[in-house]
Structure formats: C-alpha cells, structure tokens
CSV table of C-alpha atoms and ligand atoms in Angstrom, one decimal:
chain,number,residue,atom,x,y,z
A,742,MET,CA,0.0,0.0,0.0
A,743,SER,CA,1.3,3.4,-0.8
A,744,GLU,CA,2.0,6.1,1.8
A,745,ARG,CA,-1.1,7.8,2.7
A,746,THR,CA,-1.1,11.5,2.2
A,747,PRO,CA,-3.1,13.4,4.7
A,748,LEU,CA,-6.3,14.7,3.1
A,749,PRO,CA,-8.3,17.6,4.3
A,750,LEU,CA,-11.7,16.6,5.4
A,751,VAL,CA,-14.1,19.5,4.9
A,752,PHE,CA,-17.4,19.2,6.8
A,753,ASP,CA,-18.5,22.8,6.8
A,754,GLU,CA,-18.9,24.8,3.7
A,755,PRO,CA,-17.1,28.1,3.5
A,756,ARG,CA,-18.9,30.9,5.4
A,757,GLY,CA,-20.3,34.0,4.0
A,758,ARG,CA,-21.7,32.5,0.9
A,759,LYS,CA,-24.7,34.0,-0.8
A,760,LYS,CA,-27.7,31.7,-0.6
A,761,PRO,CA,-29.9,30.8,-3.6
A,762,PRO,CA,-33.2,32.7,-3.6
A,763,PRO,CA,-36.0,31.0,-1.7
A,764,HIS,CA,-38.2,28.8,-3.9
A,765,LEU,CA,-41.4,26.9,-3.4
A,766,ALA,CA,-39.6,23.6,-3.2
A,767,ASP,CA,-37.6,24.9,-0.2
A,768,LEU,CA,-40.8,25.4,1.7
A,769,THR,CA,-43.6,23.5,3.4
A,770,PRO,CA,-47.1,24.3,2.1
A,771,ASP,CA,-47.7,26.6,5.1
A,772,GLU,CA,-44.4,28.4,4.5
A,773,ARG,CA,-45.2,29.0,0.9
A,774,LYS,CA,-48.4,30.7,1.9
A,775,ALA,CA,-46.6,32.8,4.5
A,776,ARG,CA,-44.0,33.8,1.9
A,777,LEU,CA,-46.5,35.1,-0.5
A,778,GLU,CA,-48.3,37.0,2.3
A,779,GLU,CA,-45.0,38.6,3.3
A,780,LEU,CA,-44.6,39.8,-0.3
A,781,GLY,CA,-48.1,41.3,-0.1
A,782,LEU,CA,-49.6,38.7,-2.3
A,783,PRO,CA,-52.6,36.4,-1.7
A,784,GLY,CA,-51.5,33.3,0.2
A,785,PHE,CA,-54.0,31.0,-1.4
A,786,ARG,CA,-52.2,31.3,-4.7
A,787,ALA,CA,-49.4,29.2,-3.2
A,788,LYS,CA,-51.5,26.0,-3.8
A,789,GLN,CA,-52.0,26.9,-7.5
A,790,LEU,CA,-48.3,27.5,-7.9
A,791,SER,CA,-47.5,24.2,-6.2
A,792,THR,CA,-49.9,22.5,-8.6
A,793,HIS,CA,-48.1,24.0,-11.6
A,794,TYR,CA,-44.7,23.0,-10.3
A,795,PHE,CA,-45.2,19.6,-8.8
A,796,GLY,CA,-48.4,18.4,-10.4
A,797,ARG,CA,-48.4,19.7,-13.9
A,798,LEU,CA,-44.6,20.2,-14.1
A,799,VAL,CA,-45.1,23.5,-15.9
A,800,ASP,CA,-42.2,25.9,-16.1
A,801,ASP,CA,-43.5,28.5,-18.4
A,802,PRO,CA,-45.5,31.2,-16.5
A,803,ALA,CA,-47.6,31.8,-19.7
A,804,GLU,CA,-49.2,28.4,-19.1
A,805,MET,CA,-50.3,29.4,-15.6
A,806,THR,CA,-53.6,30.8,-16.9
A,807,ASP,CA,-55.5,30.4,-13.6
A,808,LEU,CA,-53.3,33.1,-12.1
A,809,PRO,CA,-54.4,36.7,-12.7
A,810,ALA,CA,-52.2,38.0,-15.6
A,811,ALA,CA,-51.5,41.2,-13.7
A,812,GLN,CA,-50.0,39.3,-10.7
A,813,ARG,CA,-48.5,36.3,-12.5
A,814,ASP,CA,-45.0,37.7,-12.7
A,815,GLU,CA,-44.9,38.7,-9.1
A,816,LEU,CA,-46.2,35.4,-7.9
A,817,VAL,CA,-43.7,33.5,-10.1
A,818,ALA,CA,-40.9,35.7,-8.9
A,819,GLY,CA,-41.9,35.2,-5.3
A,820,LEU,CA,-42.1,31.4,-5.3
A,821,LEU,CA,-40.6,30.1,-8.6
A,822,PRO,CA,-37.4,32.1,-9.2
A,823,ASP,CA,-35.0,30.6,-11.7
A,824,LEU,CA,-32.4,28.6,-9.8
A,825,MET,CA,-30.4,26.9,-12.4
A,826,THR,CA,-29.6,26.8,-16.1
A,827,PRO,CA,-28.9,23.7,-18.1
A,828,LEU,CA,-25.6,24.3,-19.8
A,829,ARG,CA,-25.3,21.0,-21.6
A,830,THR,CA,-27.1,17.7,-22.0
A,831,MET,CA,-25.3,14.6,-23.1
A,832,GLU,CA,-27.0,11.3,-24.1
A,833,ALA,CA,-26.0,7.7,-24.2
A,834,ASP,CA,-27.7,4.3,-24.5
A,835,ARG,CA,-29.9,5.6,-27.4
A,836,GLY,CA,-31.1,8.6,-25.4
A,837,THR,CA,-32.2,6.6,-22.4
A,838,THR,CA,-29.3,7.9,-20.3
A,839,ARG,CA,-29.1,11.7,-20.1
A,840,LYS,CA,-26.6,13.7,-18.2
A,841,THR,CA,-27.2,17.4,-17.6
A,842,LEU,CA,-24.7,19.9,-16.5
A,843,TRP,CA,-26.3,22.7,-14.5
A,844,LYS,CA,-25.1,26.2,-13.7
A,845,LEU,CA,-26.4,27.4,-10.3
A,846,PHE,CA,-27.2,31.0,-9.5
A,847,ASP,CA,-23.7,31.7,-8.3
A,848,GLY,CA,-21.9,29.9,-11.1
A,849,ALA,CA,-21.3,26.6,-9.3
A,850,LEU,CA,-21.6,23.6,-11.6
A,851,VAL,CA,-23.3,20.3,-10.8
A,852,GLU,CA,-24.5,17.4,-12.8
A,853,SER,CA,-27.5,15.0,-12.7
A,854,VAL,CA,-28.2,11.9,-14.7
A,855,LEU,CA,-31.5,10.4,-15.8
A,856,MET,CA,-31.5,6.7,-16.5
A,857,ARG,CA,-34.5,5.1,-18.1
A,858,TYR,CA,-35.0,1.3,-17.9
A,859,PRO,CA,-38.0,-0.7,-19.3
A,860,ASP,CA,-39.6,-0.8,-15.8
A,861,ARG,CA,-38.4,2.3,-14.1
A,862,ALA,CA,-36.7,5.7,-14.5
A,863,THR,CA,-34.0,6.8,-12.0
A,864,MET,CA,-32.7,10.3,-11.4
A,865,CYS,CA,-29.2,10.4,-9.9
A,866,VAL,CA,-28.9,13.8,-8.3
A,867,SER,CA,-26.2,16.0,-6.8
A,868,SER,CA,-26.6,17.3,-3.2
A,869,GLN,CA,-23.5,19.5,-3.0
A,870,ALA,CA,-21.4,21.4,-5.5
A,871,GLY,CA,-18.2,19.4,-5.2
A,872,CYS,CA,-17.6,17.2,-2.2
A,873,GLY,CA,-15.5,17.4,0.9
A,874,MET,CA,-15.0,13.7,1.5
A,875,ALA,CA,-11.9,13.4,-0.7
A,876,CYS,CA,-12.2,9.7,-1.7
A,877,PRO,CA,-9.2,9.4,-4.0
A,878,PHE,CA,-10.9,7.2,-6.6
A,879,CYS,CA,-13.8,9.5,-7.1
A,880,ALA,CA,-13.7,12.4,-9.7
A,881,THR,CA,-15.9,14.7,-7.6
A,882,GLY,CA,-13.7,14.1,-4.5
A,883,GLN,CA,-10.7,15.6,-6.1
A,884,GLY,CA,-11.9,19.2,-6.3
A,885,GLY,CA,-13.1,19.7,-2.7
A,886,LEU,CA,-16.4,21.2,-1.5
A,887,GLN,CA,-17.7,24.4,-3.0
A,888,ARG,CA,-21.0,24.6,-1.2
A,889,ASN,CA,-24.1,22.8,0.0
A,890,MET,CA,-27.0,22.8,-2.4
A,891,SER,CA,-30.4,24.1,-1.2
A,892,THR,CA,-33.4,21.8,-1.1
A,893,ALA,CA,-35.0,23.4,-4.1
A,894,GLU,CA,-31.7,23.1,-6.1
A,895,ILE,CA,-31.8,19.3,-5.5
A,896,VAL,CA,-35.5,19.0,-6.1
A,897,GLU,CA,-35.2,20.9,-9.4
A,898,GLN,CA,-32.9,18.2,-10.8
A,899,VAL,CA,-35.7,15.7,-10.2
A,900,VAL,CA,-38.4,17.9,-11.5
A,901,ALA,CA,-36.4,18.6,-14.7
A,902,GLY,CA,-36.2,14.8,-15.2
A,903,ALA,CA,-39.9,14.4,-14.5
A,904,ARG,CA,-40.6,17.1,-17.1
A,905,ALA,CA,-38.5,15.5,-19.8
A,906,LEU,CA,-40.2,12.1,-19.1
A,907,ALA,CA,-43.7,13.6,-19.0
A,908,ARG,CA,-43.2,15.4,-22.3
A,909,GLY,CA,-42.0,12.3,-24.0
A,910,GLU,CA,-38.5,13.7,-24.6
A,911,VAL,CA,-36.9,10.4,-23.5
A,912,PRO,CA,-37.3,7.4,-25.8
A,913,GLY,CA,-39.9,4.9,-24.5
A,914,GLY,CA,-43.0,7.2,-24.4
A,915,PRO,CA,-44.2,9.5,-21.7
A,916,GLY,CA,-43.2,8.4,-18.2
A,917,ARG,CA,-42.5,9.3,-14.6
A,918,VAL,CA,-39.5,9.4,-12.3
A,919,SER,CA,-39.9,6.3,-10.1
A,920,ASN,CA,-36.5,6.4,-8.3
A,921,VAL,CA,-34.1,9.0,-7.0
A,922,VAL,CA,-30.6,8.2,-5.9
A,923,PHE,CA,-28.4,10.6,-4.1
A,924,MET,CA,-25.4,9.3,-5.9
A,925,GLY,CA,-24.4,12.3,-7.9
A,926,MET,CA,-21.9,14.9,-6.6
A,927,GLY,CA,-21.6,15.5,-2.9
A,928,GLU,CA,-22.1,13.7,0.4
A,929,PRO,CA,-25.8,13.9,1.1
A,930,LEU,CA,-25.6,13.3,4.8
A,931,ALA,CA,-23.1,16.3,5.1
A,932,ASN,CA,-26.0,18.4,3.8
A,933,TYR,CA,-28.5,16.7,6.0
A,934,LYS,CA,-31.2,19.4,6.4
A,935,ALA,CA,-31.5,20.2,2.7
A,936,VAL,CA,-31.5,16.5,1.8
A,937,MET,CA,-34.3,15.7,4.3
A,938,GLY,CA,-36.2,18.6,2.9
A,939,THR,CA,-35.8,17.1,-0.6
A,940,VAL,CA,-37.0,13.7,0.6
A,941,ARG,CA,-40.1,15.4,2.0
A,942,ARG,CA,-40.8,17.3,-1.2
A,943,LEU,CA,-40.4,14.2,-3.2
A,944,THR,CA,-42.6,12.1,-1.1
A,945,ASP,CA,-45.3,14.6,-0.1
A,946,PRO,CA,-48.5,13.9,-2.1
A,947,THR,CA,-49.1,16.1,-5.2
A,948,PRO,CA,-49.5,19.0,-5.4
A,949,ASP,CA,-47.6,19.6,-2.1
A,950,GLY,CA,-44.8,17.5,-3.5
A,951,LEU,CA,-44.0,14.9,-6.2
A,952,GLY,CA,-45.9,12.1,-4.5
A,953,MET,CA,-43.1,9.5,-4.9
A,954,SER,CA,-42.7,6.4,-2.7
A,955,ALA,CA,-39.9,6.7,-0.1
A,956,ARG,CA,-38.9,3.2,-1.0
A,957,GLY,CA,-37.8,4.5,-4.4
A,958,ILE,CA,-35.3,6.9,-2.9
A,959,THR,CA,-31.8,5.9,-2.0
A,960,VAL,CA,-29.5,8.0,0.1
A,961,SER,CA,-25.9,7.0,-0.4
A,962,THR,CA,-23.2,7.9,2.2
A,963,VAL,CA,-19.6,7.5,3.0
A,964,GLY,CA,-20.7,6.7,6.5
A,965,LEU,CA,-21.3,9.8,8.6
A,966,VAL,CA,-22.3,7.7,11.6
A,967,PRO,CA,-24.2,10.3,13.7
A,968,ARG,CA,-26.3,11.2,10.6
A,969,MET,CA,-27.0,7.6,9.8
A,970,LEU,CA,-28.4,7.1,13.3
A,971,GLN,CA,-30.4,10.3,12.9
A,972,LEU,CA,-31.8,9.2,9.5
A,973,ALA,CA,-33.0,5.9,11.1
A,974,ASP,CA,-35.2,7.9,13.4
A,975,GLU,CA,-36.8,10.1,10.8
A,976,GLY,CA,-39.6,7.6,10.1
A,977,ILE,CA,-39.2,7.8,6.4
A,978,PRO,CA,-38.2,4.5,4.9
A,979,VAL,CA,-35.7,5.6,2.3
A,980,THR,CA,-33.1,3.1,1.2
A,981,LEU,CA,-29.7,3.6,2.7
A,982,ALA,CA,-26.6,2.8,0.7
A,983,LEU,CA,-23.3,2.7,2.5
A,984,SER,CA,-20.1,3.2,0.4
A,985,LEU,CA,-17.9,0.7,2.2
A,986,HIS,CA,-15.3,-0.2,-0.4
A,987,ALA,CA,-13.1,-2.1,2.1
A,988,PRO,CA,-13.9,-4.4,5.0
A,989,ASP,CA,-10.8,-3.4,7.0
A,990,ASP,CA,-9.7,-0.1,8.5
A,991,GLU,CA,-6.3,-0.1,7.1
A,992,LEU,CA,-7.5,0.0,3.5
A,993,ARG,CA,-10.7,2.0,4.1
A,994,ASN,CA,-8.7,4.8,5.8
A,995,GLU,CA,-7.1,5.3,2.4
A,996,LEU,CA,-10.1,4.8,0.1
A,997,VAL,CA,-12.7,6.6,2.2
A,998,PRO,CA,-10.7,9.0,4.4
A,999,ILE,CA,-13.7,9.7,6.7
A,1000,ASN,CA,-13.0,6.2,8.0
A,1001,THR,CA,-10.2,7.7,10.2
A,1002,ARG,CA,-13.2,9.3,12.1
A,1003,PHE,CA,-15.6,6.5,12.0
A,1004,SER,CA,-14.2,3.0,11.8
A,1005,VAL,CA,-15.5,0.1,9.7
A,1006,ASP,CA,-17.0,-1.4,12.8
A,1007,GLU,CA,-18.9,1.7,13.9
A,1008,THR,CA,-20.0,2.4,10.3
A,1009,VAL,CA,-21.3,-1.1,9.7
A,1010,ASP,CA,-23.0,-1.0,13.1
A,1011,ALA,CA,-24.8,2.2,12.1
A,1012,ALA,CA,-25.9,0.6,8.8
A,1013,TRP,CA,-27.2,-2.5,10.7
A,1014,ASN,CA,-29.1,-0.2,13.1
A,1015,TYR,CA,-30.7,1.5,10.1
A,1016,ALA,CA,-31.9,-1.9,8.8
A,1017,LYS,CA,-33.1,-2.9,12.3
A,1018,VAL,CA,-35.1,0.3,12.9
A,1019,THR,CA,-36.5,0.8,9.4
A,1020,LYS,CA,-36.8,-2.8,8.3
A,1021,ARG,CA,-35.2,-1.8,5.0
A,1022,ARG,CA,-32.4,-3.8,3.6
A,1023,VAL,CA,-29.2,-1.7,3.5
A,1024,SER,CA,-27.1,-1.7,0.3
A,1025,ILE,CA,-23.3,-2.0,0.7
A,1026,GLU,CA,-21.6,-0.3,-2.2
A,1027,TYR,CA,-18.2,-1.7,-3.1
A,1028,ALA,CA,-16.3,-0.3,-6.0
A,1029,MET,CA,-14.1,-3.1,-7.3
A,1030,MET,CA,-10.5,-1.9,-7.8
A,1031,ARG,CA,-8.0,-4.3,-9.3
A,1032,GLY,CA,-5.4,-5.5,-6.8
A,1033,ILE,CA,-6.6,-3.0,-4.2
A,1034,ASN,CA,-9.8,-4.3,-2.6
A,1035,ASP,CA,-10.8,-7.2,-4.8
A,1036,GLN,CA,-8.8,-10.1,-3.2
A,1037,ALA,CA,-10.6,-13.3,-2.3
A,1038,TRP,CA,-9.6,-12.9,1.3
A,1039,ARG,CA,-11.2,-9.5,1.4
A,1040,ALA,CA,-14.4,-11.0,0.1
A,1041,ASP,CA,-14.3,-13.4,3.0
A,1042,LEU,CA,-13.6,-10.7,5.4
A,1043,LEU,CA,-16.4,-8.5,4.0
A,1044,GLY,CA,-18.8,-11.5,4.4
A,1045,ASP,CA,-17.7,-12.0,8.0
A,1046,VAL,CA,-18.0,-8.3,8.9
A,1047,LEU,CA,-21.6,-8.2,7.5
A,1048,GLN,CA,-22.6,-11.6,8.9
A,1049,ALA,CA,-21.4,-10.7,12.3
A,1050,ARG,CA,-24.4,-8.5,12.6
A,1051,GLY,CA,-26.9,-11.3,11.9
A,1052,ASP,CA,-28.1,-13.3,8.9
A,1053,TRP,CA,-31.6,-12.0,8.8
A,1054,GLY,CA,-31.2,-10.6,5.3
A,1055,TRP,CA,-30.5,-7.0,6.6
A,1056,VAL,CA,-28.0,-6.3,3.9
A,1057,HIS,CA,-27.0,-6.9,0.3
A,1058,VAL,CA,-23.8,-6.0,-1.5
A,1059,ASN,CA,-23.7,-4.0,-4.7
A,1060,LEU,CA,-20.4,-4.3,-6.5
A,1061,ILE,CA,-19.6,-1.4,-8.8
A,1062,PRO,CA,-17.0,-1.9,-11.5
A,1063,LEU,CA,-14.6,1.0,-10.9
A,1064,ASN,CA,-14.9,3.8,-13.4
A,1065,PRO,CA,-11.3,4.9,-13.7
A,1066,THR,CA,-11.0,8.7,-13.3
A,1067,PRO,CA,-8.4,10.6,-15.3
A,1068,GLY,CA,-5.0,10.4,-13.7
A,1069,SER,CA,-6.1,7.8,-11.2
A,1070,LYS,CA,-3.7,4.8,-10.6
A,1071,TRP,CA,-6.6,2.4,-10.1
A,1072,THR,CA,-8.5,0.3,-12.7
A,1073,ALA,CA,-11.4,-2.0,-12.6
A,1074,SER,CA,-11.1,-5.6,-11.4
A,1075,ASP,CA,-10.4,-8.6,-13.6
A,1076,PRO,CA,-13.8,-10.2,-14.4
A,1077,ALA,CA,-12.6,-13.5,-13.0
A,1078,ASP,CA,-11.7,-11.8,-9.7
A,1079,GLU,CA,-15.0,-10.1,-9.7
A,1080,ARG,CA,-16.8,-13.5,-10.2
A,1081,GLU,CA,-14.8,-15.1,-7.4
A,1082,PHE,CA,-15.7,-12.1,-5.1
A,1083,VAL,CA,-19.4,-12.6,-5.8
A,1084,ARG,CA,-19.1,-16.3,-5.3
A,1085,ARG,CA,-17.5,-16.0,-1.9
A,1086,LEU,CA,-20.1,-13.5,-0.6
A,1087,GLU,CA,-22.9,-15.6,-1.9
A,1088,ALA,CA,-21.4,-18.7,-0.3
A,1089,LYS,CA,-21.9,-16.8,3.0
A,1090,GLY,CA,-25.5,-16.2,2.1
A,1091,ILE,CA,-25.1,-12.5,1.3
A,1092,PRO,CA,-27.1,-11.4,-1.7
A,1093,THR,CA,-24.8,-9.7,-4.2
A,1094,THR,CA,-25.3,-7.8,-7.4
A,1095,VAL,CA,-23.0,-6.2,-9.9
A,1096,ARG,CA,-24.0,-2.7,-10.9
A,1097,ASP,CA,-24.4,-1.8,-14.6
A,1098,THR,CA,-22.3,1.0,-15.8
A,1099,ARG,CA,-24.7,3.1,-17.7
A,1100,GLY,CA,-23.5,6.4,-19.2
A,1101,ARG,CA,-19.8,5.6,-19.1
A,1102,GLU,CA,-19.1,7.1,-22.4
A,1103,ILE,CA,-20.6,10.4,-21.3
A,1104,ASP,CA,-18.8,10.4,-18.0
A,1105,GLY,CA,-22.2,9.9,-16.4
A,1106,ALA,CA,-21.4,6.7,-14.5
A,1107,CYS,CA,-20.8,6.5,-10.8
A,1108,GLY,CA,-18.0,8.7,-9.5
A,1109,GLN,CA,-17.3,10.4,-12.8
A,1110,LEU,CA,-19.4,13.5,-12.2
A,1111,ALA,CA,-16.8,16.3,-12.2
A,1112,ALA,CA,-18.7,19.1,-13.8
A,1113,THR,CA,-16.0,20.8,-15.8
A,1114,GLU,CA,-17.0,23.2,-18.4
A,1115,SER,CA,-14.8,22.8,-21.4
B,1480,LIG,N1,-21.0,10.6,-1.2
B,1480,LIG,C1,-21.9,9.6,-1.5
B,1480,LIG,C2,-22.5,9.6,-2.9
B,1480,LIG,C3,-21.4,9.5,-3.9
B,1480,LIG,S1,-21.5,8.7,-5.4
B,1480,LIG,C4,-21.2,8.2,-1.2
B,1480,LIG,O1,-20.0,8.2,-1.2
B,1480,LIG,O2,-21.9,7.2,-1.1
B,1480,LIG,C5,-22.2,7.2,-5.3
B,1480,LIG,C6,-21.3,6.0,-5.4
B,1480,LIG,O3,-20.3,6.0,-6.4
B,1480,LIG,C7,-20.5,5.8,-4.1
B,1480,LIG,O4,-20.6,4.5,-3.7
B,1480,LIG,C8,-19.1,6.1,-4.5
B,1480,LIG,O5,-18.2,5.5,-3.7
B,1480,LIG,C9,-19.1,5.5,-5.9
B,1480,LIG,N2,-18.0,6.0,-6.7
B,1480,LIG,C10,-17.3,7.1,-6.6
B,1480,LIG,N3,-16.3,7.1,-7.5
B,1480,LIG,C11,-16.4,6.0,-8.3
B,1480,LIG,C12,-15.7,5.4,-9.3
B,1480,LIG,N4,-14.7,6.1,-9.9
B,1480,LIG,N5,-16.0,4.2,-9.8
B,1480,LIG,C13,-17.1,3.6,-9.3
B,1480,LIG,N6,-17.8,4.0,-8.3
B,1480,LIG,C14,-17.5,5.2,-7.7
C-alpha cells in the first residue's frame, strides 16, 4: 500500500456564501403561503403555484392561466425564481441515459443523470457542489467542496427529469421518475437538512410534492455515523446505501478518508441499526479496484463483517466496476476476480449484485461527475 497523504476533510462549507433565492420547493405548504403574504400577495395562490410546479410540471409562466395576468410575474418571482440553467445535456444508451450539466445562480456547476429502464426511471442527483470527502478514486472528491445545495436546487434536478419524461422527450414514451438516488456529486448526509427537505418534497402527495414512494429513494453515504443514526429515526423508509469499499480499517482509511473518524465497525453498526429500525435492507456499495480491494480474502472478510451483525437478510452487496477517473492509478477488477468475489459473498449467504455501468461514455457513470465546463 502506498504512503497515505493526509487529506483535508471538509465538513462545513465556507462561510459568508450568498444563498440561492427561496423557492417553493424549499418550503412546506404553510411556509409557501406565508412567503406570498410577506410579499403582499394572496396566500391561497401558493397552492396553485404548487400544482403547476409539482403536479403539472409547468415551467412557463404563460401556461399558468389560472393566475391573474397582472399578478403572475410577481407570484412566479416570489415562489418560482430561476435557480439553475442547463448548460449542456449529453446522451448515451440511445437517449435513455441523459446527463445534464447545471449552472447554479452563483456559477457553481453540478450534474444530474437520468437513466430510463424498461420498468423504471431513475434520477441520480447531486446534493453538493463538489464534495469534501476526498475519496481518492472519485472524480468529484478531487476538487473539494464548494457549497451545499439548497433543497430546491436538489428538487429541481428531479423535476427537470420528470418534465423530460412527462413530455415524451426520452425514448420509450411519456413516463415518470420512479426512483431517485443521491449518488451524484456530494455527500448527502453532510447536507442533511436540505437532503431531508428534498426527501419530504419528493414524497409529499401532489400538489404539495411529487408524490413519490420513499422506497424508491436511495441516500448513499460514505458513512457519517451520527447522521446515519439520525436518519434511522426520521420515520421515512428511504433506502440507505453505504459506500464501504473495504472491510478493514487499514485500506478503508485510504479509500474513504472519513474512516479515520468512524471505523468500519462503527459504520457497519450504524448501517445495521438502520436496517433494524426501518426494516429496510441496506445496500453496501463496493467499487471493485484491481489488486486493491478485490482479493478473495477481502471478500471473505467482508462477508464476515456483515454476517457478524446477523443473517436475517439485513444487507445486500452491490459491487460497482470501478470507473477509472483521469490520472487515477486504479483500474477495474479482472472479471474472473469479480466473479470469485461474488461467489464468496454468496457462499456466506449474502445477496450480491454487480451494478451496470450506464452512461460511461458520457462520464455519467458513478463517481465520474466532475462538472468541468470545457
Ligand atoms: N457521497 C456519497 C454519494 C457519492 S456517489 C457516497 O459516497 O456514497 C455514489 C457511489 O459512487 C458511491 O458508492 C461512490 O463511492 C461511488 N464511486 C465514486 N467514484 C467511483 C468510481 N470512480 N467508480 C465507481 N464508483 C465510484
């Protein structure tokens, strides 16, 4: 193993940043009403605006014909300010994978990816501009954290995908977003409040929110243990994914530097607690890196670490073929090693899947979101 360089771990975003303008999707239904009243506008219009935004997925004020023309601009400016601009959309898999590069109000860049399958459509969203977790194999981790995104900035990515699907812009006919995964840029549990706000907006019934099932939402984390414990107590059964990548502290300290704060044991305990409290099976993410974490003995150790918490089906392992990032010294595992890894986990009774690598050629696959404008 190479010498480990000390990596800065950034938990708090830089101070003194300007915040994005408040938006309907940041607010609860009562707060939306209150905001309009503060602006001297009729509060009951908030419901109509919510119906346009979450229910009809309208973005052009001209289509909001139930709002009085004289007040429309003010109402829209008050609750539906422009938060982000799509700079570029790239397509792969015959248009069923679409990556969008967004420019936020302050120039920060983030990316989201829409992946349509025969039976579902998944939006992979960013929760931070950049990321402070500094995992050395992840493209986003290399640039550090710029800032947390607001709830509405995260929700907007999902709504944009929902619009594209509803309008039949994605091959396969009109459709809906069925799944949302917080696997884009950023560490969602480091932006806990805005991410929980997003989960509420996504799951609140239309027109207050998008009316999605919590089960279709996956929050993926490096393992911020106190936040994982907190999430278990929210009473919203989202799926939790833990990016483990190594079953032993020595290697995980290098691959996921936050491990120097929360050990493998503490982190897996928190994942197990999540499964116990929510009765939702936790997903262990494991990016397979050739000669680094893909040895047969590590598969056995991973199996033991997970099984030590019980064999009641609380967990499954999702192996991700590493997407090598530019300049990285790591490559994906040999297929034979990957098969052996799967075999050893399954031999211990642990359900194991290998993730597909959609969107690779547009750098839209896991860990490749770097948001450079070139
Ligand atoms: N911060 C969250 C979300 C990040 S992205 C987390 O770490 O879970 C979602 C997944 O992609 C994580 O499991 C992450 O470890 C993985 N990932 C990052 N870079 C990758 C790469 N180059 N190849 C494959 N998976 C990668």
